[in-house]
mmCIF file of C-alpha atoms and ligand atoms in Angstrom:
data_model
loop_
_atom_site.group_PDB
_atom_site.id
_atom_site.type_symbol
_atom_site.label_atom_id
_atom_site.label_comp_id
_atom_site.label_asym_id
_atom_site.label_seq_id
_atom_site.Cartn_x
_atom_site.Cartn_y
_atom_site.Cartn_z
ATOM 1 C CA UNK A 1 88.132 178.441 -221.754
ATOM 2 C CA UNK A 2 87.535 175.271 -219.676
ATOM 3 C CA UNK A 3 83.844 174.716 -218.622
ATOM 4 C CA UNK A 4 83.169 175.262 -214.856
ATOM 5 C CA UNK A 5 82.608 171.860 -213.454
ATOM 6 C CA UNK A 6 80.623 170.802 -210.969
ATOM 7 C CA UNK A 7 80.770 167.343 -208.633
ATOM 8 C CA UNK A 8 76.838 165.723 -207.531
ATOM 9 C CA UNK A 9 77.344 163.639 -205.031
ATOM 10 C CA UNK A 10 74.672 161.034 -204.799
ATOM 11 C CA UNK A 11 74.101 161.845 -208.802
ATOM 12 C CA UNK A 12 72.834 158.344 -209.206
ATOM 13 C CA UNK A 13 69.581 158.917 -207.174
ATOM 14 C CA UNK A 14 66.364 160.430 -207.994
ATOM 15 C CA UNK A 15 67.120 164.624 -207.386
ATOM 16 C CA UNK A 16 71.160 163.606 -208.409
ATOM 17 C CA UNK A 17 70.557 162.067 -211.843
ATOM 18 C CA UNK A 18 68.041 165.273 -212.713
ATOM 19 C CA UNK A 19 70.821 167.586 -211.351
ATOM 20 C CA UNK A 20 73.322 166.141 -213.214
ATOM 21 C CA UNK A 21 71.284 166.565 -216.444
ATOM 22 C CA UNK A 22 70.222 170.141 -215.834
ATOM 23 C CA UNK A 23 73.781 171.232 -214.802
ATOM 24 C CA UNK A 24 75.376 169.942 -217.929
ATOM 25 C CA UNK A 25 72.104 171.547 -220.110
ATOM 26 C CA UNK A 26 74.080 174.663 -218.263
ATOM 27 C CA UNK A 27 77.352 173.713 -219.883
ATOM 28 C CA UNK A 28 78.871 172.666 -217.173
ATOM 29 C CA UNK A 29 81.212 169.896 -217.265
ATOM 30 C CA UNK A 30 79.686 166.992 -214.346
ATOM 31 C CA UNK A 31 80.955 164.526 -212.522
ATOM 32 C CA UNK A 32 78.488 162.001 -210.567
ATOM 33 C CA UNK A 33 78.817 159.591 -207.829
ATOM 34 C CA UNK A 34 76.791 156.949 -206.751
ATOM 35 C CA UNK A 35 76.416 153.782 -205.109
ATOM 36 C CA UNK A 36 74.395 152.963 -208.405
ATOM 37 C CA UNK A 37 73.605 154.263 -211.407
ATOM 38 C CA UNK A 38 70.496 155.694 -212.033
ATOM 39 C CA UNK A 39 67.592 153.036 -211.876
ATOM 40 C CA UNK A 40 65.468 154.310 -214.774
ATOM 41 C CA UNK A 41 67.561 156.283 -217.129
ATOM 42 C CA UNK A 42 70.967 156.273 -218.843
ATOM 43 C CA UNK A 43 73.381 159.287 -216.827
ATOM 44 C CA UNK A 44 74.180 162.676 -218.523
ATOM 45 C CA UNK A 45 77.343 162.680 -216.488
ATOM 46 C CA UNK A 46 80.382 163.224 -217.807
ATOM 47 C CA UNK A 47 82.299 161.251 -215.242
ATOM 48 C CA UNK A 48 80.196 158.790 -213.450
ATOM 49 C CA UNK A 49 81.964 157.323 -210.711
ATOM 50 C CA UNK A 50 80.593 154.238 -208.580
ATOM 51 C CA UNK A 51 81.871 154.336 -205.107
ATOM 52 C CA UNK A 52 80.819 154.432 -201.483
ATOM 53 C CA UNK A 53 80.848 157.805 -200.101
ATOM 54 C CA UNK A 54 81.719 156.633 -196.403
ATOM 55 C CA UNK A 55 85.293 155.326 -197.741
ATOM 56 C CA UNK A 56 87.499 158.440 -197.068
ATOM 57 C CA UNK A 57 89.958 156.949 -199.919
ATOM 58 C CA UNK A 58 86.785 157.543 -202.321
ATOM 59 C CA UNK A 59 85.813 161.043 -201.389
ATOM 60 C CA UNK A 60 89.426 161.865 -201.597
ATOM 61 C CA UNK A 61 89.753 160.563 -204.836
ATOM 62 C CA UNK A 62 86.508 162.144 -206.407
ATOM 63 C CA UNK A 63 87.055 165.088 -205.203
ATOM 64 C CA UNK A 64 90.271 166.008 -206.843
ATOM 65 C CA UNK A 65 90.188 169.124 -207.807
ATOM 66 C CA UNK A 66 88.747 172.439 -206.981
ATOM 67 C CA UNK A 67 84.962 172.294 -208.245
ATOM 68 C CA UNK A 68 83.360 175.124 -208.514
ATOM 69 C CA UNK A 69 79.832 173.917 -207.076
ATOM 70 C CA UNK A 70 79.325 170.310 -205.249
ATOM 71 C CA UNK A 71 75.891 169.284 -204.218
ATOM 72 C CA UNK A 72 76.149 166.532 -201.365
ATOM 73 C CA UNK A 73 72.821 164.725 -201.977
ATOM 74 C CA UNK A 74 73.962 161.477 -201.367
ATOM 75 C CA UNK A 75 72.034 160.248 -198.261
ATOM 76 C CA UNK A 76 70.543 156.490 -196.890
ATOM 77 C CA UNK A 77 67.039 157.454 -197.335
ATOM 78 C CA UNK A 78 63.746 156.308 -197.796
ATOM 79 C CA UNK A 79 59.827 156.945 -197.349
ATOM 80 C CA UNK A 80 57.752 156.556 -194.688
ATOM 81 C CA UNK A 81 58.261 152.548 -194.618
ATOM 82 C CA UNK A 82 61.877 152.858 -194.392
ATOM 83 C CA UNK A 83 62.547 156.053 -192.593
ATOM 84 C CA UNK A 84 60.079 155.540 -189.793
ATOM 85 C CA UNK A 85 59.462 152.060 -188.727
ATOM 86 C CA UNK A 86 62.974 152.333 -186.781
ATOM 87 C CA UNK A 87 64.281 149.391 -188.226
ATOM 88 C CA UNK A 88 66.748 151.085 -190.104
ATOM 89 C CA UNK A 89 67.817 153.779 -187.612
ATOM 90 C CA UNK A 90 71.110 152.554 -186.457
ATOM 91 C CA UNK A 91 72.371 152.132 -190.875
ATOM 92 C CA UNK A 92 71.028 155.804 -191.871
ATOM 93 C CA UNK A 93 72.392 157.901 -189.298
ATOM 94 C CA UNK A 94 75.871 156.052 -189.517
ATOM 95 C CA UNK A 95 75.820 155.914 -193.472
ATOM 96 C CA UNK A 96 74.867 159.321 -193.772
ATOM 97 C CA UNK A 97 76.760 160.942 -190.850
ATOM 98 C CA UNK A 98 79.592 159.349 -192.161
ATOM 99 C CA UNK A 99 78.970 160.361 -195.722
ATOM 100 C CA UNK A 100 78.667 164.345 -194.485
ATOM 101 C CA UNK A 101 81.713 164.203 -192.233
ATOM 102 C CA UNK A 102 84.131 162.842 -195.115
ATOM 103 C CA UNK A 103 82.805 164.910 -197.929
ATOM 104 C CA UNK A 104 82.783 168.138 -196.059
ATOM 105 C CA UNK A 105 85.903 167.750 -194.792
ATOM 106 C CA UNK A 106 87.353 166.753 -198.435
ATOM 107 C CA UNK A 107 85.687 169.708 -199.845
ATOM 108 C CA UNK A 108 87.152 171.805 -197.180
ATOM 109 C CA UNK A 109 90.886 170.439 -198.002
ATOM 110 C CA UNK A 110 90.552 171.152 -201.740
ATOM 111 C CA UNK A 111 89.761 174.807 -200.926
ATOM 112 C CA UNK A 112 86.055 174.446 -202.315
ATOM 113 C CA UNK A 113 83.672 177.011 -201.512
ATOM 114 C CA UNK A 114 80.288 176.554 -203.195
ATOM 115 C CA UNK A 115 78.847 173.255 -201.335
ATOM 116 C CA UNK A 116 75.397 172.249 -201.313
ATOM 117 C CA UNK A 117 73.368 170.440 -198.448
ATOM 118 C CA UNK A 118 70.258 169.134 -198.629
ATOM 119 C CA UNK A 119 68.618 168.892 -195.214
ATOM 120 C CA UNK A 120 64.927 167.360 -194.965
ATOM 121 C CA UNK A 121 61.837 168.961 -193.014
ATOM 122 C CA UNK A 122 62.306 165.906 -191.395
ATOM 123 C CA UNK A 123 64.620 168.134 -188.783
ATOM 124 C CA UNK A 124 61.812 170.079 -187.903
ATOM 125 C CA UNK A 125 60.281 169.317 -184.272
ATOM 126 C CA UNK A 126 57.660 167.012 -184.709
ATOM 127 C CA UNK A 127 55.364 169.198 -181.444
ATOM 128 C CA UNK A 128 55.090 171.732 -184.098
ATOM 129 C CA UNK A 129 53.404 169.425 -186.471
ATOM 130 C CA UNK A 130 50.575 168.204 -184.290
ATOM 131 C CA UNK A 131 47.688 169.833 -186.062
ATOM 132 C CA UNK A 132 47.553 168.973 -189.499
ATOM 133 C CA UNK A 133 45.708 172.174 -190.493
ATOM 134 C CA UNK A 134 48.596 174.505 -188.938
ATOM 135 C CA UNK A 135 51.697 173.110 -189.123
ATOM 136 C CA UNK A 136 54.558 175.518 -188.131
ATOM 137 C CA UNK A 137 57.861 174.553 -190.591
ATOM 138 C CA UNK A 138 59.128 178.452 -190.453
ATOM 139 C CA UNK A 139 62.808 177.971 -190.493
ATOM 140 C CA UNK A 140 63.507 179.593 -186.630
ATOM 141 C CA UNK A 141 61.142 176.658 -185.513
ATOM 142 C CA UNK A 142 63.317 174.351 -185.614
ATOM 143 C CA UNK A 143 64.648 174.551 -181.876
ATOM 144 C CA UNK A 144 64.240 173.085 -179.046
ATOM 145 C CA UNK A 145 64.783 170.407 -181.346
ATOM 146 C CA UNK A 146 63.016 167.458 -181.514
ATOM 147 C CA UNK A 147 62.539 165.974 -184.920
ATOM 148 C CA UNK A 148 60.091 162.427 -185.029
ATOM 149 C CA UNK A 149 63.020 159.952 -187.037
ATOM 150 C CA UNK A 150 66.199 159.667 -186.897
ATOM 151 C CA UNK A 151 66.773 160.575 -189.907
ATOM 152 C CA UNK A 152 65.603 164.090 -188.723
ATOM 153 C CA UNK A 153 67.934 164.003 -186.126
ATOM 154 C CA UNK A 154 71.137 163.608 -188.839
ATOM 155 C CA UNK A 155 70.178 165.967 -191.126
ATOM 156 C CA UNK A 156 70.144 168.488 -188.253
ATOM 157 C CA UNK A 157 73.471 167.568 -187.382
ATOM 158 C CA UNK A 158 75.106 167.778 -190.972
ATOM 159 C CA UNK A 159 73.445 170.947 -191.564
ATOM 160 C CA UNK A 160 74.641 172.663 -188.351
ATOM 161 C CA UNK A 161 78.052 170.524 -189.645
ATOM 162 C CA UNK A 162 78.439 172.440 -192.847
ATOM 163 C CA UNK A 163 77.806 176.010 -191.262
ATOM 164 C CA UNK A 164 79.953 175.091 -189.137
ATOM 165 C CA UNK A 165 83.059 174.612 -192.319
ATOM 166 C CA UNK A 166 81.510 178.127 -193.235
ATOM 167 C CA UNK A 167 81.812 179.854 -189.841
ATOM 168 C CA UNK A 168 85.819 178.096 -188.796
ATOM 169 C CA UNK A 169 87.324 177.379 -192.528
ATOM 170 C CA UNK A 170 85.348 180.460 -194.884
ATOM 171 C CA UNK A 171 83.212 177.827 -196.759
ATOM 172 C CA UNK A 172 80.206 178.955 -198.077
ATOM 173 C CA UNK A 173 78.626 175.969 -197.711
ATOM 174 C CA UNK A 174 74.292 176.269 -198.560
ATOM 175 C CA UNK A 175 71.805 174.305 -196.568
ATOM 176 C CA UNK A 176 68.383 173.626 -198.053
ATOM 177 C CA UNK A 177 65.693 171.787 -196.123
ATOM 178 C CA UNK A 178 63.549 170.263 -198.630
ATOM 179 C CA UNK A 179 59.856 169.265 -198.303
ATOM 180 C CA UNK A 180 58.855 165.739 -199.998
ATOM 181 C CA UNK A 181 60.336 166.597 -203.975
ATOM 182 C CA UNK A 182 58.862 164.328 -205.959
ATOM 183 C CA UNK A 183 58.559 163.381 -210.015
ATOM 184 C CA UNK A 184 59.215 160.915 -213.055
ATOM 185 C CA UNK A 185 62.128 159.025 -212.367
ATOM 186 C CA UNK A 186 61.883 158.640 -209.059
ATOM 187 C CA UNK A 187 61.854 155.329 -206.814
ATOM 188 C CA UNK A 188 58.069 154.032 -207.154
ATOM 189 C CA UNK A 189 57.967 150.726 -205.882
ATOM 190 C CA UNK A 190 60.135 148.619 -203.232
ATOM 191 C CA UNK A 191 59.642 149.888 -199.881
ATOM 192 C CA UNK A 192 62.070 153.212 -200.375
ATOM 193 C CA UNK A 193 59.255 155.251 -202.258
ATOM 194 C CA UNK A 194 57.263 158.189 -201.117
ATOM 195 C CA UNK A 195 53.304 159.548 -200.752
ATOM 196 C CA UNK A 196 52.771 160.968 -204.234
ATOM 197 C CA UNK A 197 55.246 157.425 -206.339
ATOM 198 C CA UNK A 198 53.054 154.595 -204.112
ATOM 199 C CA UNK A 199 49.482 156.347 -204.763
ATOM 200 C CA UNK A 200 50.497 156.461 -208.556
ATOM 201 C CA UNK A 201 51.655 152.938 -208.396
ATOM 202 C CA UNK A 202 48.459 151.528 -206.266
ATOM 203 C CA UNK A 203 45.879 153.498 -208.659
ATOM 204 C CA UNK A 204 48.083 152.460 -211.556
ATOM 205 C CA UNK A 205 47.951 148.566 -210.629
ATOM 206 C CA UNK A 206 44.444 149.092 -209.162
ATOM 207 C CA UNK A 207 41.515 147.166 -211.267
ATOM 208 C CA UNK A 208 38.557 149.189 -212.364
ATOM 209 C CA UNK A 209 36.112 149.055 -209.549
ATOM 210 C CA UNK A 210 38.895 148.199 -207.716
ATOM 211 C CA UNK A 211 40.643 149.215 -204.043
ATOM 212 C CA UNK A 212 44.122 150.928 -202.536
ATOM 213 C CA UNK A 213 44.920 150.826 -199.444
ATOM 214 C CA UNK A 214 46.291 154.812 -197.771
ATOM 215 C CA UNK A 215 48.466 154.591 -194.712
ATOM 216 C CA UNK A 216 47.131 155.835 -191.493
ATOM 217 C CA UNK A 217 43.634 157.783 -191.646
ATOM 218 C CA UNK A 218 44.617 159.892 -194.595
ATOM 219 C CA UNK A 219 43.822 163.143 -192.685
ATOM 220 C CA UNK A 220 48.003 164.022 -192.155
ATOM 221 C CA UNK A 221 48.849 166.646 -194.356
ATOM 222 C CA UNK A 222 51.689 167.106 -196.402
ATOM 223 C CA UNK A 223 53.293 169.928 -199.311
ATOM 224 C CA UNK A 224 54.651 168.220 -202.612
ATOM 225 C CA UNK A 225 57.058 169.771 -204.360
ATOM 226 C CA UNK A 226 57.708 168.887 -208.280
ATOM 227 C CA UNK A 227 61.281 168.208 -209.098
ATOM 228 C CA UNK A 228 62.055 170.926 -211.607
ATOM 229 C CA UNK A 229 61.086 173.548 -208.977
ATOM 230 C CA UNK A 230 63.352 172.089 -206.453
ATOM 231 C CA UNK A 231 66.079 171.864 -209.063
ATOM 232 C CA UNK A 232 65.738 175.610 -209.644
ATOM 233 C CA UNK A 233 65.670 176.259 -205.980
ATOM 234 C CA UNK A 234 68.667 174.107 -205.539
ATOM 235 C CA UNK A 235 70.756 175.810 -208.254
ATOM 236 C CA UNK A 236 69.218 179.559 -207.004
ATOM 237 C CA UNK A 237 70.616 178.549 -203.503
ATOM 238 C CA UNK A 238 73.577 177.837 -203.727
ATOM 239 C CA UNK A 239 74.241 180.840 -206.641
ATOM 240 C CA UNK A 240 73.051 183.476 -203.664
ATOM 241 C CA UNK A 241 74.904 184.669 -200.821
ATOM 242 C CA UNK A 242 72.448 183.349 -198.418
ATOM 243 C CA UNK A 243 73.701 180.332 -196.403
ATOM 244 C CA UNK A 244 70.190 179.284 -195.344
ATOM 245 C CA UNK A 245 69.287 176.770 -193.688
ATOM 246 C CA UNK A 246 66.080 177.375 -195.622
ATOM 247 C CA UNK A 247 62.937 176.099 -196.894
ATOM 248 C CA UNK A 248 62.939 174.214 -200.336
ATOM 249 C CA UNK A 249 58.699 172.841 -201.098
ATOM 250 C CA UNK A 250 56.149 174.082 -202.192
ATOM 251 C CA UNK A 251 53.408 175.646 -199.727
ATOM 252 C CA UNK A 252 50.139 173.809 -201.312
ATOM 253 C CA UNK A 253 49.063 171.869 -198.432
ATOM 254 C CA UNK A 254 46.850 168.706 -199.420
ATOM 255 C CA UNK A 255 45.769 165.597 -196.985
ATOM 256 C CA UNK A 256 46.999 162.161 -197.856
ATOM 257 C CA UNK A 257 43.775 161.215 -198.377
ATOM 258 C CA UNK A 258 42.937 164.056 -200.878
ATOM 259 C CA UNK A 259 45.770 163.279 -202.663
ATOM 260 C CA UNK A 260 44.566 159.535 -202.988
ATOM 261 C CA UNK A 261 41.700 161.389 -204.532
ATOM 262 C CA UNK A 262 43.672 163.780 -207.017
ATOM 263 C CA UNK A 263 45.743 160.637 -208.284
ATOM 264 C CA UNK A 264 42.397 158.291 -208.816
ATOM 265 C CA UNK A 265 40.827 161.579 -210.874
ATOM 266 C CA UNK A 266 43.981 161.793 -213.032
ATOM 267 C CA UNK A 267 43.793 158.199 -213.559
ATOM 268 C CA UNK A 268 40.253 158.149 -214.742
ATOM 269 C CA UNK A 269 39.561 155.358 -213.318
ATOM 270 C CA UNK A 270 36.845 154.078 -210.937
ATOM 271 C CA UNK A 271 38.659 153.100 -207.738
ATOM 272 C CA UNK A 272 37.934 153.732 -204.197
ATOM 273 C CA UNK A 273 40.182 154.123 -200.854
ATOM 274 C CA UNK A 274 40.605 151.981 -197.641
ATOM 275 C CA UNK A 275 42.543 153.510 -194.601
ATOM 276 C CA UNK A 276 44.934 151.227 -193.166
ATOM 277 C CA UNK A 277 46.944 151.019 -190.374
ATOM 278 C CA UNK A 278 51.043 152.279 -191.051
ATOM 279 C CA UNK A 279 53.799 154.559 -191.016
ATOM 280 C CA UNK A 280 52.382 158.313 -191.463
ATOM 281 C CA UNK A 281 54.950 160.010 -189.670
ATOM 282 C CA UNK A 282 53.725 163.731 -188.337
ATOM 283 C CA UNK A 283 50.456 164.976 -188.573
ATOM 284 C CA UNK A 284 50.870 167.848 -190.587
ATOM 285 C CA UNK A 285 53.861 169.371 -192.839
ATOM 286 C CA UNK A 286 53.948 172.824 -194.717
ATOM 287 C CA UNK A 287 56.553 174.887 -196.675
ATOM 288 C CA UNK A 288 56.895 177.792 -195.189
ATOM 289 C CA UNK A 289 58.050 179.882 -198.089
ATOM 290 C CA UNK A 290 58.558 183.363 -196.453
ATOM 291 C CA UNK A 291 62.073 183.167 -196.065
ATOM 292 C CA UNK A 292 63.567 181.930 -199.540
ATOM 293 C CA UNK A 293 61.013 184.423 -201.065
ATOM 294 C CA UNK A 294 62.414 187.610 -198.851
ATOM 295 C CA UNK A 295 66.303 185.930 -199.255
ATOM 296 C CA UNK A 296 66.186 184.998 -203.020
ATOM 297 C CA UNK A 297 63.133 186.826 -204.249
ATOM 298 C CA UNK A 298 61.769 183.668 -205.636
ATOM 299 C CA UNK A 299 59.284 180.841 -204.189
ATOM 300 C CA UNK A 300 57.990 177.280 -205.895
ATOM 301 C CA UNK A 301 54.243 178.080 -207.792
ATOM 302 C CA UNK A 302 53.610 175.406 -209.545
ATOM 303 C CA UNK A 303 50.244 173.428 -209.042
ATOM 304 C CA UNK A 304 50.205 170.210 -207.725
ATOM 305 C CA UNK A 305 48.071 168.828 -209.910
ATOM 306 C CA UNK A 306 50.211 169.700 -213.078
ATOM 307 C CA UNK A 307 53.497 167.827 -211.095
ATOM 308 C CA UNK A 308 51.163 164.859 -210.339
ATOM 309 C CA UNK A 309 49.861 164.492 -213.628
ATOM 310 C CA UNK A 310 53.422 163.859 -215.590
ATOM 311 C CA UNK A 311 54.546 161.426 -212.704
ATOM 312 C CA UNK A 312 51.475 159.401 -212.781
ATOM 313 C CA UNK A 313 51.509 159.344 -216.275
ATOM 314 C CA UNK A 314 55.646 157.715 -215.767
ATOM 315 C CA UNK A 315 54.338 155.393 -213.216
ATOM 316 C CA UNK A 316 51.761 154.222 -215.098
ATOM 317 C CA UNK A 317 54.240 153.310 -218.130
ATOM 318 C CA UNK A 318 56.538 151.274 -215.515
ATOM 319 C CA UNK A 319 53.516 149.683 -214.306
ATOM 320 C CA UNK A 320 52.526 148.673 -218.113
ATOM 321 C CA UNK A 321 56.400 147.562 -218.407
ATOM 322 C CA UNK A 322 56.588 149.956 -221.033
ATOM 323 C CA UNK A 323 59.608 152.783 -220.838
ATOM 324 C CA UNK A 324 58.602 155.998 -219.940
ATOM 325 C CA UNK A 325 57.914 158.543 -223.098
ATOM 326 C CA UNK A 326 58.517 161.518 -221.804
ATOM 327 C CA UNK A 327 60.804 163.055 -218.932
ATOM 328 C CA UNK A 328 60.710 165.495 -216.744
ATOM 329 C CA UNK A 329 63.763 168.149 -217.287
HETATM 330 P P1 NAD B 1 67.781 159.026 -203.357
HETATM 331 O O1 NAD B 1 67.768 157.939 -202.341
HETATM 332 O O2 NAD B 1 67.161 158.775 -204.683
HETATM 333 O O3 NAD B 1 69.276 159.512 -203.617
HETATM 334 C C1 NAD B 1 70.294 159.394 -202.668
HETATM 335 C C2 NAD B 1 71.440 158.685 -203.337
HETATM 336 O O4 NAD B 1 72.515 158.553 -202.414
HETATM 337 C C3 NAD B 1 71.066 157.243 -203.779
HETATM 338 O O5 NAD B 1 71.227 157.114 -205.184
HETATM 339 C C4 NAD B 1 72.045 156.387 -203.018
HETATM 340 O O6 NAD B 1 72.521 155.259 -203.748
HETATM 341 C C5 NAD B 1 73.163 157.359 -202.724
HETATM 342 N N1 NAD B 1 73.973 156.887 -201.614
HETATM 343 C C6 NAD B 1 73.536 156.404 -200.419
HETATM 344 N N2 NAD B 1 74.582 155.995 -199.680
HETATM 345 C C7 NAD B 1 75.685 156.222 -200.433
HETATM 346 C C8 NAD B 1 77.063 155.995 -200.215
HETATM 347 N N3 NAD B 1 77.498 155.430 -199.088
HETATM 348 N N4 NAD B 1 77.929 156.327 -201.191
HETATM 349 C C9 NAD B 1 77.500 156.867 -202.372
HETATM 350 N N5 NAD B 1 76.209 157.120 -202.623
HETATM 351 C C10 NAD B 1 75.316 156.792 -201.666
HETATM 352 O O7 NAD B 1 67.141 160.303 -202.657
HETATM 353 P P2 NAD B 1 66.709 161.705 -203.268
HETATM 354 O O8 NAD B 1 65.260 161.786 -203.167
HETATM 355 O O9 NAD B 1 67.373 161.934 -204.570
HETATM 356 O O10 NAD B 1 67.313 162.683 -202.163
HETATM 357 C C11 NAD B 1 68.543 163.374 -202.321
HETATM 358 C C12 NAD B 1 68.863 164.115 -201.030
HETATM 359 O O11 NAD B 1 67.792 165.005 -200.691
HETATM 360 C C13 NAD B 1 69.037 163.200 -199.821
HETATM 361 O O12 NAD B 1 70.066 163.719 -199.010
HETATM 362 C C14 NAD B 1 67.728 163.301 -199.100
HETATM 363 O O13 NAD B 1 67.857 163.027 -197.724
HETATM 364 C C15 NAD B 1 67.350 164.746 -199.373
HETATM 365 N N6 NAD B 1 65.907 164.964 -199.278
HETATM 366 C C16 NAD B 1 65.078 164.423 -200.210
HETATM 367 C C17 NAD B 1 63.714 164.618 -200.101
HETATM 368 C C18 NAD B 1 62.761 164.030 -201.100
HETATM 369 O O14 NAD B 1 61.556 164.218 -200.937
HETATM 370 N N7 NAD B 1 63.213 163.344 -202.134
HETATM 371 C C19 NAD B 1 63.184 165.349 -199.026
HETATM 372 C C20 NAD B 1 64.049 165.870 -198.092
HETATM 373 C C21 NAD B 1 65.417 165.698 -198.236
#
């Protein structure tokens, strides 16, 4: 019997290309597509296809046949320097708007049912997110809306997008909102990469006795979620017969600058912090993890710390120019 196949869309960036590899450690028979290939690894695709998802000829022609899952990661995203600065506003919610409206609608016309989503805590109203010790990310918070990027903004619309192809058309599309998934393999340097990647790199490149400079005045807080727990989320998801949307991060709450501090300990190394001004985005950001764990009897537990230590130890092999030696699943 033919393997079940499954389509990642966006399979060349850092959550795609682990996807890809886990779903075809299932046996499942994977096609990726990408702008690009992965940066930092070879793919485990079977059928990597370079294309740009915002060309309706492309989405038509990837998605051929009747998959039986599709994950729709593919999205123009950043960190907080690209995401936040509005410089970029205008070229993520066209690129990715436009990405969501062709690939649902393909999926749709194919008769697929199992579609994945992945929506950012972004969407989340940013007056919720004031105080950085209480955050309030419970997933019927998230109206009145009014999410602090643009970015937030889209991802609210292509989630309500897809439930809407489940309500009219009997999709059963699943929409995750993930909080800040982070690991080895992911985009450390160059303006696009996240909190946990650009404290690994500065302590990395840091000189004994040496300084980093942390965005803002450290005290926003923020949950980091490792990237085999969001994988297993991910997969759980859109397995269950719960549409969502719904919380995908872990609920360890840490400050920016106490991270700083976990990173320089795992280094070993004597360095110290200077807050500078920049990008921070809300003040505070939690998983709430009541609802996954009532919906699919299963939450994220895995410390921070252990999640921090692999990807600091990748970074730290880019930094040295060396290849990474060992990587996460
Ligand atoms: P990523 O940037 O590494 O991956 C996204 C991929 O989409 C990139 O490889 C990019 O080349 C591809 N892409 C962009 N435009 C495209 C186009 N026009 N055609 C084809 N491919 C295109 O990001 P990621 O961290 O892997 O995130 C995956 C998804 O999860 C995104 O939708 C993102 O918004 C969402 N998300 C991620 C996080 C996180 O912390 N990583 C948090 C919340 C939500």
């Amino acid at each position: 019997m033919a393997s079940k196949m499954a389509l990642v869309l966006g399979g060349g960036g850092f959550i795609g290309a682990h996807l890809v590899s886990r779903l075809k450690r299932e046996g499942f028979w994977v096609r990726a597509v990408d702008l690009k290939y992965p940066e930092y690894r070879d793919t485990d695709a079977d059928d990597f296809v370079q294309g740009d998802l915002r060309e309706q000829s492309v989405v038509k022609e990837v998605i051929d046949r009747r998959f039986d899952e599709v994950y729709q990661l593919a999205a123009d995203m950043g960190g907080a320097g690209y995401i936040f600065t509005g410089e970029n506003d205008a070229d993520i919610m066209h690129n990715s708007a436009t990405i969501n409206l062709n690939v649902v609608h393909a999926c749709h016309m194919r008769g697929i049912k199992r579609v994945f989503y992945s929506s950012s805590a972004c969407m989340y109203p940013a007056y919720n997110q004031e105080d950085p010790d209480n955050p309030k990310c419970a997933e019927d918070s998230a109206y009145p809306a009014a999410p602090d990027s643009e970015y937030g903004w889209e991802k609210l619309f292509s989630e309500r997008l897809f439930l809407a192809y489940n309500r009219n058309h009997g999709m059963e599309a699943r929409v995750a909102r993930y909080h800040n998934i982070f690991g080895p393999q992911g985009t450390w340097t160059g303006g696009k990469e996240k909190a946990p990647a650009a404290l690994c790199r500065k302590v990395a490149m840091a000189p004994q006795g040496g300084e980093i400079e942390v965005w803002g005045d450290g005290l926003q807080t923020r949950s980091f979620l490792y990237i085999d727990e969001c994988l297993e989320g991910t997969t759980r998801l859109l397995r269950s017969e719960f549409q969502g949307p719904v919380n995908i991060g872990s609920d360890e709450m840490i400050s920016i600058h106490d991270l700083a501090e976990l990173v320089i300990a795992i280094s070993g190394k004597d360095v110290s912090i200077r807050h500078v001004p920049g990008p921070t985005g809300v003040r505070g950001r939690n998983s709430d993890n009541r609802l996954i764990k009532e919906k699919l009897g299963w939450a994220p537990s895995q410390k921070l710390r252990t999640g921090i230590e692999s990807t600091y130890g990748w970074i730290e092999a880019q930094v040295r120019g060396n290849q990474p030696q060992t990587l996460a699943a």
